[in-house]
């Protein structure tokens, strides 16, 4: 008996462990609100089942006790009448001598000379028996218990129904409490995500007065962290902007002094370093403006194919421009975009790269570059190409764009983005550098070692070029490109192309 009980207990323990493990696996994908509601409902269900079992057992024991007492008293009365009259009274009872349906345990007990009762509530015809010996025979009384069993089943039904109501109410209450907690935690998580995306003004907000629970402590800690982070970043931004601004005046004097030096190789080196220092200063000021969200874009609808081609013309960059089928369209003069890239309209890149066409500028957008002996200086979009004014966008509203893809962007900032990506590819990658216009996106690819994994995972960092094999630089080009893209609503995606080389894709919003 003891060993069997132990085996059953061990089996129940294994089943309970398996159920717990399965429940643990299911709970990993549930939200905190659902978990709290389920746990509270499960706790209430266990309490309801325990109470229901106690009530059921108590009621069943009461029915059994009353039935046994009633059957015993009836057996005594029937025996007295049998001793007086020699006959068994059948009025209102199922009394009999040697009843054929008498349970065998009860018959054996009566044969042994004992008066006993037998209760059967699980069979199809529930009843209670009472028997005692009378001479060599067994006198028995049977009382049916159908009504009592029906009442017990009805009680069980009420217990189940009310237990379900209690569990449902507990689940709703738990869901309400958990919903409030979950909402507060989600607010904290959303605020943390906003802070990680650069919104340093994001705060969870004040908690109710006198509230000192864990969620209130978390909200206070996140707000304190955000305020501290904001003050430190703002101090860093102010320092960068102040340093760059203060350097502009001495750099201007240094540039003027360098221009007065007599022509010589040392003079060229000095002027080159001064120009590089001026470019770095302007980049720092631009980064400071981007950090402060002080840039306001001038958005207009432009044909991306022609805009990129003019950017390359103004910057004087000797790169390969390719067009996909989705970006080609007829020109007003009937020539295709491919003809323009091949130079049939008189402004080929080959002529510019050979030095037959000069492109000069003043603000160093694309830096100072040399291609096949030609010096090309980046402009702000208003340089001169082939002796004409490079600011030829004023007539674009009268052109027929045909099937060219139109984008809504800021031409000057788009030029800054593309020029920086090309300059980064030429400085840190390897030739040839390919620029492809595909629908509303611009792809810049080099054939160098590609972007390092740290840069692809964490994004560009200031004053860090990412890998020694990608050359030297300030590390501000990609930072400025991504910042300007954010201003105009574009997205810059960095990856490594199949077959080698770094790939940068500028995705612009369509018109």
Coordinates of C-alpha atoms in Angstrom, one line a residue:
X1 CA 0.0 0.0 0.0
X2 CA 2.8 2.4 0.9
X3 CA 4.9 1.6 -2.1
X4 CA 1.9 2.0 -4.5
X5 CA 1.2 5.4 -2.9
X6 CA 4.8 6.4 -3.4
X7 CA 4.7 5.4 -7.1
X8 CA 1.5 7.4 -7.6
X9 CA 3.0 10.4 -5.9
X10 CA 6.2 10.2 -8.0
X11 CA 4.1 10.0 -11.2
X12 CA 2.0 13.0 -10.2
X13 CA 5.2 14.9 -9.4
X14 CA 6.6 14.1 -12.9
X15 CA 3.4 15.2 -14.5
X16 CA 3.3 18.4 -12.5
X17 CA 7.0 19.1 -13.5
X18 CA 6.2 18.5 -17.2
X19 CA 3.2 20.9 -17.0
X20 CA 5.2 23.5 -15.3
X21 CA 8.0 23.2 -17.9
X22 CA 5.4 23.5 -20.7
X23 CA 3.8 26.5 -19.0
X24 CA 7.2 28.2 -18.6
X25 CA 7.9 27.7 -22.3
X26 CA 4.5 29.3 -23.2
X27 CA 4.9 32.2 -20.8
X28 CA 8.1 33.4 -22.5
X29 CA 6.1 34.8 -25.4
X30 CA 3.4 36.5 -23.3
X31 CA 3.3 40.1 -22.2
X32 CA 3.6 41.1 -18.5
X33 CA -0.1 42.0 -18.4
X34 CA -1.2 38.6 -19.7
X35 CA 1.2 36.8 -17.3
X36 CA -0.1 38.7 -14.2
X37 CA -3.7 38.1 -15.3
X38 CA -3.1 34.4 -15.9
X39 CA -1.2 34.0 -12.6
X40 CA -3.9 35.7 -10.6
X41 CA -6.7 33.7 -12.3
X42 CA -4.7 30.5 -11.8
X43 CA -4.3 31.3 -8.1
X44 CA -8.0 32.1 -7.7
X45 CA -8.9 28.9 -9.6
X46 CA -6.8 26.8 -7.3
X47 CA -8.5 28.4 -4.3
X48 CA -11.9 27.9 -5.8
X49 CA -11.2 24.2 -6.6
X50 CA -9.9 23.7 -3.0
X51 CA -13.0 25.3 -1.5
X52 CA -15.3 23.4 -3.8
X53 CA -13.6 20.1 -3.0
X54 CA -14.0 20.8 0.8
X55 CA -17.7 21.7 0.4
X56 CA -18.3 18.7 -1.8
X57 CA -16.6 16.3 0.6
X58 CA -18.5 17.8 3.6
X59 CA -21.8 17.5 1.8
X60 CA -21.1 14.0 0.7
X61 CA -20.1 13.0 4.2
X62 CA -23.3 14.6 5.6
X63 CA -25.5 12.7 3.1
X64 CA -23.7 9.4 3.9
X65 CA -24.1 9.9 7.7
X66 CA -27.8 10.7 7.4
X67 CA -28.4 7.8 5.1
X68 CA -26.6 5.3 7.4
X69 CA -28.5 6.5 10.4
X70 CA -31.8 6.4 8.6
X71 CA -31.2 2.9 7.3
X72 CA -30.1 1.6 10.7
X73 CA -33.2 3.0 12.5
X74 CA -35.4 1.5 9.7
X75 CA -33.7 -1.9 10.1
X76 CA -34.3 -1.8 13.9
X77 CA -38.0 -1.1 13.3
X78 CA -38.4 -3.8 10.7
X79 CA -36.6 -6.4 13.0
X80 CA -39.0 -5.5 15.9
X81 CA -42.0 -6.1 13.7
X82 CA -40.5 -9.3 12.4
X83 CA -40.0 -10.6 15.9
X84 CA -43.6 -9.7 16.9
X85 CA -45.4 -10.9 13.8
X86 CA -42.9 -13.2 12.0
X87 CA -43.4 -11.1 8.9
X88 CA -41.2 -8.5 7.2
X89 CA -42.9 -5.1 6.9
X90 CA -42.6 -3.8 3.3
X91 CA -44.5 -0.6 3.7
X92 CA -42.2 2.3 2.5
X93 CA -39.1 0.2 2.7
X94 CA -37.3 -2.4 0.7
X95 CA -36.9 -4.8 3.6
X96 CA -36.3 -8.5 2.8
X97 CA -34.8 -11.7 4.1
X98 CA -31.8 -12.9 2.1
X99 CA -32.2 -10.2 -0.5
X100 CA -30.6 -11.5 -3.7
X101 CA -29.1 -8.0 -4.5
X102 CA -27.5 -7.7 -1.1
X103 CA -23.9 -6.6 -1.5
X104 CA -21.5 -9.5 -0.7
X105 CA -19.4 -7.5 1.9
X106 CA -22.6 -6.7 3.8
X107 CA -23.9 -10.3 3.6
X108 CA -20.5 -11.6 5.0
X109 CA -20.6 -9.1 7.8
X110 CA -24.2 -10.2 8.8
X111 CA -23.2 -13.9 8.7
X112 CA -20.5 -13.0 11.2
X113 CA -23.2 -11.7 13.5
X114 CA -22.6 -8.0 13.1
X115 CA -25.1 -5.3 12.2
X116 CA -23.6 -3.0 9.5
X117 CA -24.4 -0.6 6.7
X118 CA -23.2 -0.3 3.1
X119 CA -23.2 2.9 1.1
X120 CA -23.1 3.0 -2.7
X121 CA -23.1 6.4 -4.3
X122 CA -21.1 5.8 -7.4
X123 CA -23.3 3.2 -9.1
X124 CA -26.2 3.9 -11.6
X125 CA -28.7 3.3 -8.7
X126 CA -27.3 4.9 -5.6
X127 CA -28.6 3.4 -2.3
X128 CA -27.7 2.6 1.3
X129 CA -28.1 -0.9 2.8
X130 CA -28.4 -2.0 6.4
X131 CA -28.4 -5.7 7.4
X132 CA -28.2 -7.9 10.5
X133 CA -28.5 -11.6 11.2
X134 CA -31.9 -13.1 12.1
X135 CA -31.3 -16.7 13.0
X136 CA -29.7 -18.4 10.0
X137 CA -31.0 -15.7 7.7
X138 CA -30.0 -12.1 6.9
X139 CA -32.5 -9.3 7.3
X140 CA -31.7 -6.2 5.2
X141 CA -33.2 -2.8 4.4
X142 CA -32.4 -0.8 1.3
X143 CA -33.0 3.0 0.9
X144 CA -32.5 4.7 -2.5
X145 CA -30.5 7.9 -2.5
X146 CA -31.2 9.2 -6.0
X147 CA -32.6 12.5 -4.6
X148 CA -29.6 13.1 -2.4
X149 CA -27.2 12.4 -5.1
X150 CA -29.0 14.7 -7.5
X151 CA -28.8 17.4 -4.9
X152 CA -25.1 16.8 -4.5
X153 CA -24.6 17.1 -8.3
X154 CA -26.6 20.3 -8.3
X155 CA -24.4 21.6 -5.6
X156 CA -21.3 20.7 -7.6
X157 CA -22.7 22.6 -10.6
X158 CA -23.3 25.7 -8.5
X159 CA -19.8 25.5 -7.1
X160 CA -18.3 25.2 -10.6
X161 CA -20.4 28.1 -11.9
X162 CA -19.6 30.4 -9.1
X163 CA -15.9 29.3 -9.2
X164 CA -15.8 30.3 -12.9
X165 CA -17.3 33.6 -12.1
X166 CA -14.8 34.3 -9.3
X167 CA -11.9 33.2 -11.6
X168 CA -13.2 35.5 -14.4
X169 CA -13.5 38.4 -12.0
X170 CA -10.0 37.8 -10.7
X171 CA -8.7 37.6 -14.3
X172 CA -10.3 40.9 -15.1
X173 CA -9.1 42.5 -12.0
X174 CA -5.6 41.2 -12.6
X175 CA -5.7 42.4 -16.2
X176 CA -6.7 45.9 -15.0
X177 CA -4.0 46.1 -12.4
X178 CA -1.4 44.6 -14.8
X179 CA -2.6 46.9 -17.6
X180 CA -1.7 49.9 -15.5
X181 CA 1.6 48.5 -14.6
X182 CA 2.3 47.5 -18.2
X183 CA 1.3 50.9 -19.5
X184 CA 3.7 52.6 -17.2
X185 CA 6.6 50.2 -18.2
X186 CA 5.8 50.6 -21.9
X187 CA 5.9 54.4 -21.4
X188 CA 9.3 54.1 -19.8
X189 CA 10.5 51.8 -22.6
X190 CA 9.2 54.2 -25.3
X191 CA 10.9 57.2 -23.6
X192 CA 14.2 55.3 -23.4
X193 CA 13.9 54.5 -27.2
X194 CA 13.2 58.2 -27.9
X195 CA 16.3 59.2 -26.0
X196 CA 18.4 56.6 -27.8
X197 CA 17.1 58.1 -31.1
X198 CA 18.3 61.6 -30.1
X199 CA 15.2 63.1 -28.5
X200 CA 16.9 64.3 -25.3
X201 CA 13.8 66.2 -24.2
X202 CA 11.8 63.0 -23.8
X203 CA 10.7 62.4 -20.2
X204 CA 8.4 59.8 -18.6
X205 CA 6.8 62.5 -16.4
X206 CA 5.9 63.1 -12.8
X207 CA 4.5 60.2 -10.8
X208 CA 1.5 60.7 -8.4
X209 CA 2.4 62.3 -5.1
X210 CA 3.3 59.9 -2.3
X211 CA 3.8 57.0 -4.7
X212 CA 7.0 55.0 -3.9
X213 CA 6.7 51.7 -5.8
X214 CA 9.2 50.2 -8.1
X215 CA 7.7 51.7 -11.3
X216 CA 7.9 55.2 -9.8
X217 CA 11.6 54.6 -8.9
X218 CA 12.2 53.4 -12.5
X219 CA 10.6 56.5 -14.0
X220 CA 12.5 58.8 -11.7
X221 CA 15.8 57.0 -12.6
X222 CA 15.1 57.2 -16.3
X223 CA 14.2 60.9 -16.2
X224 CA 17.3 61.6 -14.1
X225 CA 19.5 59.7 -16.5
X226 CA 18.0 61.6 -19.5
X227 CA 18.5 65.0 -17.9
X228 CA 22.1 64.2 -17.0
X229 CA 22.8 62.8 -20.5
X230 CA 21.1 65.9 -22.1
X231 CA 23.2 68.3 -20.1
X232 CA 26.4 66.5 -20.9
X233 CA 25.7 66.3 -24.6
X234 CA 24.6 69.9 -24.8
X235 CA 27.8 70.9 -23.0
X236 CA 29.8 68.9 -25.5
X237 CA 27.9 70.4 -28.5
X238 CA 28.5 73.9 -27.1
X239 CA 32.2 73.2 -26.6
X240 CA 32.5 71.9 -30.2
X241 CA 30.6 74.8 -31.7
X242 CA 32.6 77.4 -29.6
X243 CA 35.9 75.9 -30.5
X244 CA 35.1 75.8 -34.2
X245 CA 33.7 79.3 -34.1
X246 CA 36.7 80.7 -32.3
X247 CA 39.1 79.0 -34.8
X248 CA 37.5 80.7 -37.8
X249 CA 39.0 84.1 -37.1
X250 CA 42.7 83.0 -36.7
X251 CA 42.2 80.6 -39.6
X252 CA 41.0 83.4 -41.8
X253 CA 44.1 85.4 -41.0
X254 CA 46.3 82.4 -41.5
X255 CA 44.8 81.8 -44.9
X256 CA 45.4 85.4 -45.9
X257 CA 49.0 85.2 -44.7
X258 CA 49.5 81.9 -46.7
X259 CA 48.2 83.5 -49.8
X260 CA 50.9 86.3 -49.5
X261 CA 53.8 83.8 -49.3
X262 CA 56.0 83.6 -52.4
X263 CA 55.3 80.6 -54.7
X264 CA 57.3 77.6 -53.7
X265 CA 56.8 74.0 -52.6
X266 CA 56.7 74.8 -48.9
X267 CA 54.0 77.5 -49.7
X268 CA 51.9 74.9 -51.4
X269 CA 52.2 72.6 -48.4
X270 CA 51.2 75.4 -46.0
X271 CA 48.2 76.4 -48.1
X272 CA 47.1 72.8 -48.4
X273 CA 47.2 72.3 -44.6
X274 CA 45.4 75.6 -44.0
X275 CA 42.7 74.6 -46.5
X276 CA 42.4 71.2 -44.7
X277 CA 42.1 73.0 -41.3
X278 CA 39.5 75.3 -42.7
X279 CA 37.5 72.4 -44.1
X280 CA 37.7 70.6 -40.7
X281 CA 36.5 73.8 -38.9
X282 CA 33.5 74.2 -41.3
X283 CA 32.7 70.5 -40.8
X284 CA 32.7 70.9 -37.0
X285 CA 30.4 73.9 -37.2
X286 CA 28.1 71.9 -39.5
X287 CA 28.1 68.9 -37.0
X288 CA 27.3 71.3 -34.2
X289 CA 24.3 72.7 -36.2
X290 CA 23.1 69.2 -36.9
X291 CA 23.3 68.2 -33.3
X292 CA 21.4 71.3 -32.2
X293 CA 18.6 70.6 -34.8
X294 CA 19.2 74.1 -36.2
X295 CA 19.0 73.1 -39.9
X296 CA 15.9 74.0 -41.9
X297 CA 15.6 72.2 -45.3
X298 CA 14.4 74.0 -48.4
X299 CA 12.4 71.1 -50.0
X300 CA 11.5 71.1 -53.7
X301 CA 10.5 68.6 -56.3
X302 CA 13.5 67.6 -58.4
X303 CA 14.3 64.9 -61.0
X304 CA 16.8 62.8 -59.2
X305 CA 18.7 61.7 -62.4
X306 CA 19.5 65.2 -63.6
X307 CA 20.1 66.5 -60.1
X308 CA 22.8 63.9 -59.4
X309 CA 24.4 64.5 -62.8
X310 CA 24.6 68.3 -62.1
X311 CA 26.0 67.6 -58.6
X312 CA 28.8 65.6 -60.2
X313 CA 29.4 68.4 -62.8
X314 CA 29.5 71.1 -60.2
X315 CA 31.8 69.1 -57.9
X316 CA 34.1 68.0 -60.7
X317 CA 34.2 64.4 -59.5
X318 CA 35.6 61.9 -61.9
X319 CA 33.3 59.0 -61.1
X320 CA 31.1 56.6 -63.2
X321 CA 27.5 57.6 -63.3
X322 CA 25.1 54.8 -64.2
X323 CA 21.3 54.8 -64.5
X324 CA 18.9 52.0 -64.0
X325 CA 15.9 51.6 -66.3
X326 CA 13.5 53.1 -63.7
X327 CA 15.4 56.4 -63.6
X328 CA 15.9 57.0 -67.4
X329 CA 13.7 59.4 -69.2
X330 CA 13.8 61.6 -72.4
X331 CA 15.4 65.0 -72.3
X332 CA 13.6 68.0 -73.7
X333 CA 15.9 67.9 -76.7
X334 CA 15.2 64.2 -77.4
X335 CA 18.5 62.8 -76.0
X336 CA 18.5 60.1 -73.4
X337 CA 20.2 60.2 -70.0
X338 CA 22.8 57.7 -71.4
X339 CA 23.8 60.2 -74.1
X340 CA 24.4 62.8 -71.4
X341 CA 26.6 60.5 -69.4
X342 CA 28.6 59.7 -72.6
X343 CA 29.2 63.4 -73.2
X344 CA 27.1 63.8 -76.4
X345 CA 25.6 67.1 -75.1
X346 CA 29.1 68.7 -74.8
X347 CA 29.5 68.3 -71.0
X348 CA 31.1 64.9 -70.7
X349 CA 32.9 63.8 -67.6
X350 CA 35.9 62.8 -69.8
X351 CA 36.5 66.5 -70.8
X352 CA 36.2 67.6 -67.2
X353 CA 38.6 65.0 -66.0
X354 CA 41.1 65.8 -68.7
X355 CA 41.2 69.4 -67.6
X356 CA 39.3 70.9 -70.6
X357 CA 36.6 72.2 -68.4
X358 CA 37.2 73.9 -65.0
X359 CA 35.0 73.8 -62.0
X360 CA 35.8 76.2 -59.2
X361 CA 34.1 76.8 -55.9
X362 CA 34.6 78.5 -52.6
X363 CA 33.1 76.6 -49.6
X364 CA 34.9 73.2 -49.9
X365 CA 31.8 71.0 -50.2
X366 CA 33.7 68.2 -51.9
X367 CA 37.1 69.2 -50.6
X368 CA 40.2 69.7 -52.8
X369 CA 40.7 66.9 -55.3
X370 CA 42.8 66.1 -58.3
X371 CA 41.7 63.8 -61.2
X372 CA 44.1 63.3 -64.1
X373 CA 45.9 66.5 -63.3
X374 CA 42.8 68.7 -63.0
X375 CA 42.2 70.4 -59.6
X376 CA 38.5 70.4 -58.7
X377 CA 37.1 72.4 -55.8
X378 CA 33.6 71.7 -54.4
X379 CA 31.1 74.5 -54.4
X380 CA 27.9 75.2 -52.7
X381 CA 25.9 74.5 -55.8
X382 CA 26.5 77.9 -57.5
X383 CA 29.9 77.2 -59.1
X384 CA 30.6 77.6 -62.8
X385 CA 30.6 74.8 -65.4
X386 CA 31.8 75.4 -69.0
X387 CA 31.9 79.0 -68.3
X388 CA 28.2 79.3 -67.4
X389 CA 26.5 79.8 -64.1
X390 CA 26.2 76.4 -62.4
X391 CA 23.0 77.5 -60.6
X392 CA 20.8 76.3 -63.5
X393 CA 18.0 74.9 -61.4
X394 CA 15.9 77.9 -61.9
X395 CA 14.8 76.6 -65.3
X396 CA 13.9 73.1 -64.1
X397 CA 10.3 74.1 -63.4
X398 CA 9.8 74.6 -67.2
X399 CA 11.4 71.3 -68.2
X400 CA 9.5 68.2 -69.1
X401 CA 10.9 65.4 -66.9
X402 CA 9.2 62.5 -68.8
X403 CA 9.5 59.3 -66.9
X404 CA 12.3 60.4 -64.6
X405 CA 11.8 59.7 -60.9
X406 CA 10.9 62.8 -58.9
X407 CA 11.9 63.3 -55.3
X408 CA 11.2 66.0 -52.7
X409 CA 14.5 67.1 -51.2
X410 CA 16.9 70.0 -50.7
X411 CA 19.3 70.1 -53.6
X412 CA 22.1 71.8 -51.6
X413 CA 21.9 69.2 -48.9
X414 CA 21.6 66.3 -51.3
X415 CA 24.7 67.6 -53.0
X416 CA 26.5 67.6 -49.6
X417 CA 25.4 64.0 -49.0
X418 CA 26.4 62.6 -52.3
X419 CA 29.7 64.6 -52.4
X420 CA 30.6 63.4 -48.9
X421 CA 29.8 59.8 -49.8
X422 CA 31.9 60.0 -53.0
X423 CA 34.8 61.7 -51.2
X424 CA 34.7 59.0 -48.5
X425 CA 34.7 56.2 -51.2
X426 CA 37.7 57.8 -53.1
X427 CA 39.7 58.5 -49.9
X428 CA 39.1 55.2 -48.1
X429 CA 38.2 52.8 -50.9
X430 CA 39.6 52.1 -54.4
X431 CA 38.7 53.1 -57.9
X432 CA 36.5 52.9 -59.8
X433 CA 33.8 54.7 -57.8
X434 CA 30.3 54.1 -59.2
X435 CA 27.3 56.3 -58.7
X436 CA 24.0 54.7 -59.7
X437 CA 20.6 56.3 -59.8
X438 CA 17.9 53.7 -59.2
X439 CA 14.3 55.1 -58.9
X440 CA 14.4 57.4 -55.9
X441 CA 17.7 56.2 -54.5
X442 CA 21.3 56.9 -55.2
X443 CA 24.0 54.2 -54.7
X444 CA 27.6 55.0 -54.2
X445 CA 30.0 52.1 -54.4
X446 CA 33.8 51.7 -54.4
X447 CA 36.0 48.7 -54.9
X448 CA 38.1 48.9 -51.8
X449 CA 38.2 46.8 -48.6
X450 CA 34.7 47.8 -47.6
X451 CA 33.3 49.1 -44.4
X452 CA 34.6 47.6 -41.1
X453 CA 32.1 45.5 -39.1
X454 CA 32.2 47.9 -36.2
X455 CA 31.0 50.8 -38.4
X456 CA 28.2 48.6 -39.8
X457 CA 27.1 47.6 -36.4
X458 CA 27.5 50.9 -34.4
X459 CA 27.3 53.5 -37.2
X460 CA 29.9 56.1 -38.1
X461 CA 31.7 57.8 -35.2
X462 CA 33.3 61.2 -35.2
X463 CA 37.1 61.3 -35.8
X464 CA 37.1 57.5 -36.3
X465 CA 37.7 56.1 -39.8
X466 CA 36.9 52.6 -38.7
X467 CA 39.8 50.7 -40.0
X468 CA 43.5 51.4 -40.8
X469 CA 43.3 49.9 -44.2
X470 CA 40.6 52.4 -45.3
X471 CA 43.0 55.3 -45.0
X472 CA 43.3 58.4 -43.0
X473 CA 40.6 61.1 -42.4
X474 CA 38.6 63.0 -39.8
X475 CA 35.7 60.6 -39.7
X476 CA 33.2 63.5 -40.1
X477 CA 32.1 62.8 -43.7
X478 CA 29.7 59.9 -43.0
X479 CA 28.5 61.7 -39.9
X480 CA 27.6 64.8 -41.8
X481 CA 26.0 62.7 -44.6
X482 CA 23.7 60.8 -42.2
X483 CA 22.9 64.0 -40.4
X484 CA 21.9 65.9 -43.6
X485 CA 19.9 62.9 -44.8
X486 CA 17.9 63.0 -41.6
X487 CA 17.2 66.7 -42.1
X488 CA 15.7 66.1 -45.6
X489 CA 13.8 63.0 -44.6
X490 CA 16.2 60.6 -46.4
X491 CA 17.8 57.4 -45.2
X492 CA 21.5 56.4 -45.7
X493 CA 22.2 52.6 -45.6
X494 CA 25.7 51.4 -45.3
X495 CA 26.8 47.9 -46.3
X496 CA 29.4 45.9 -48.1
X497 CA 28.7 45.0 -51.7
X498 CA 28.9 41.6 -53.1
X499 CA 32.3 41.1 -54.7
X500 CA 34.0 43.6 -52.4
X501 CA 33.8 47.3 -51.8
X502 CA 31.8 49.7 -49.7
X503 CA 28.2 50.5 -50.7
X504 CA 26.1 53.5 -49.5
X505 CA 22.5 53.8 -50.5
X506 CA 20.7 57.2 -50.2
X507 CA 16.9 56.6 -50.2
X508 CA 14.9 59.7 -50.8
X509 CA 11.2 60.4 -50.4
X510 CA 9.3 60.5 -53.6
X511 CA 7.4 63.6 -54.7

